Amino acid sequence: MKAALVGTDGELLHQARRATGRERGPDAVVDGILDFAAELRAYGVEHLGEPAAAAGVAVPGIVDEERGIAAYSANLGWRDVPLRSLLGERLGVPVALGHDVRTGGLAEGRIGAGRGADRFLFVPLGTGIAGAIGIGGRVESGAHGFAGEIGHIVVRPGGSPCPCGQRGCLERYASAAAVSEAWASVSGDPEADAADCAKAVESGDPQAQAVWQNAVDALADGLVTALTLLDPRTLIIGGGLAEAGETLFTPLRDAVRRRVTFQKLPSVVPAALGDTAGCLGAGLLAWDLLTTPTTPEEAT
Ligand SMILES: [Zn+2]
């Protein structure tokens, strides 16, 4: 878990990290979050002269942001955890609950790589692939909390099975995990990962280049579907695979350019906030509570 006290302009005043404690079960994770937040509040009182005026929390899985409920997380074993009200009771301040990727996207869009972009798409390439659709300063969550799941766009019909139940999903080809798996198999080194593949690409290894290009092509197919639907001004690519820098971005921009016909090309840029994006985004959600009038329903 990453946490921070965040100032008005998204400045980090204090940062802290600790383990989720998920091996002790789903309730222990919730208790850990509440304790962690209370300690941060106390830190603010002691070192900054005042407590936090609001709190934001971002969690993985399926999140009902409107009702403030962490609806489901396979990883944490959660089902319908009313995290917003639990945290509100503990801290006595307004609380916002967000989805981890959408919240990270909010931060990238407002104060990171998409700063000032009215329409952006944030796509982190990690263990899986997710997405955040930024529109006019907020991130679209969809009717059921599923908006932005670009990793499950089918790019290779009938292809590799995906844990979601479909075949040929984008994340089976272009996530950092998928590239690691492909390169481990081709290179014969079970420990080899996506970063090793990128290094081999840079040193001119043709097998690595073939693995890499497969991932880039799949990613471009998925991204072009997304930009055809959404027409973003900026496409922000993050996560482990984006750490390859221009080894990824140069062929990716080419692959996207080759596929568009009438669509306008967005600028394709690396994420700027790294793994603090979620934390900063949660801070922005909290600040929004203080600057946006709440409806009576939200206040309960
Ligand atoms: Zn899938």
PDB file of C-alpha atoms in Angstrom, residues 125-126 174-184 187 189-205 208-209 211-212 215 239-245 247-248:
ATOM      1  CA  LEU A 125       1.050  -2.231 -19.428  1.00  0.00           C
ATOM      2  CA  GLY A 126       1.758  -4.352 -16.371  1.00  0.00           C
ATOM      3  CA  ALA A 174       1.050  -6.920 -24.965  1.00  0.00           C
ATOM      4  CA  SER A 175       1.177  -6.864 -21.156  1.00  0.00           C
ATOM      5  CA  ALA A 176       4.601  -6.927 -19.491  1.00  0.00           C
ATOM      6  CA  ALA A 177       3.654 -10.408 -18.216  1.00  0.00           C
ATOM      7  CA  ALA A 178       2.816 -11.649 -21.741  1.00  0.00           C
ATOM      8  CA  VAL A 179       6.093 -10.330 -23.183  1.00  0.00           C
ATOM      9  CA  SER A 180       8.021 -11.891 -20.283  1.00  0.00           C
ATOM     10  CA  GLU A 181       6.322 -15.217 -20.918  1.00  0.00           C
ATOM     11  CA  ALA A 182       6.947 -15.104 -24.673  1.00  0.00           C
ATOM     12  CA  TRP A 183      10.608 -14.088 -24.272  1.00  0.00           C
ATOM     13  CA  ALA A 184      11.237 -16.730 -21.563  1.00  0.00           C
ATOM     14  CA  SER A 187      15.106 -17.423 -25.259  1.00  0.00           C
ATOM     15  CA  ASP A 189      15.675 -18.811 -20.056  1.00  0.00           C
ATOM     16  CA  PRO A 190      12.700 -19.247 -17.679  1.00  0.00           C
ATOM     17  CA  GLU A 191      13.890 -16.234 -15.639  1.00  0.00           C
ATOM     18  CA  ALA A 192      14.014 -13.857 -18.626  1.00  0.00           C
ATOM     19  CA  ASP A 193      11.456 -11.053 -18.477  1.00  0.00           C
ATOM     20  CA  ALA A 194      10.124  -8.172 -20.573  1.00  0.00           C
ATOM     21  CA  ALA A 195      12.997  -5.862 -19.523  1.00  0.00           C
ATOM     22  CA  ASP A 196      15.495  -8.507 -20.696  1.00  0.00           C
ATOM     23  CA  CYS A 197      13.602  -8.770 -23.972  1.00  0.00           C
ATOM     24  CA  ALA A 198      13.826  -4.983 -24.441  1.00  0.00           C
ATOM     25  CA  LYS A 199      17.594  -5.127 -23.822  1.00  0.00           C
ATOM     26  CA  ALA A 200      17.969  -7.929 -26.380  1.00  0.00           C
ATOM     27  CA  VAL A 201      15.948  -5.873 -28.880  1.00  0.00           C
ATOM     28  CA  GLU A 202      18.321  -2.948 -28.346  1.00  0.00           C
ATOM     29  CA  SER A 203      21.340  -5.201 -28.942  1.00  0.00           C
ATOM     30  CA  GLY A 204      19.852  -6.344 -32.252  1.00  0.00           C
ATOM     31  CA  ASP A 205      18.722  -9.891 -31.364  1.00  0.00           C
ATOM     32  CA  ALA A 208      13.779 -10.676 -29.404  1.00  0.00           C
ATOM     33  CA  GLN A 209      12.782  -8.217 -32.139  1.00  0.00           C
ATOM     34  CA  VAL A 211       8.706 -11.178 -29.880  1.00  0.00           C
ATOM     35  CA  TRP A 212       8.718  -7.397 -29.329  1.00  0.00           C
ATOM     36  CA  ALA A 215       3.521  -7.282 -28.779  1.00  0.00           C
ATOM     37  CA  GLY A 239       3.443   0.311 -16.542  1.00  0.00           C
ATOM     38  CA  GLY A 240       6.471  -1.969 -16.672  1.00  0.00           C
ATOM     39  CA  LEU A 241       6.636  -2.289 -20.451  1.00  0.00           C
ATOM     40  CA  ALA A 242       6.749   1.503 -20.953  1.00  0.00           C
ATOM     41  CA  GLU A 243      10.010   1.581 -19.005  1.00  0.00           C
ATOM     42  CA  ALA A 244      11.639   0.369 -22.248  1.00  0.00           C
ATOM     43  CA  GLY A 245      11.296   3.996 -23.411  1.00  0.00           C
ATOM     44  CA  THR A 247      12.412   0.895 -27.691  1.00  0.00           C
ATOM     45  CA  LEU A 248       8.655   0.726 -27.205  1.00  0.00           C
TER      46      LEU A 248
END
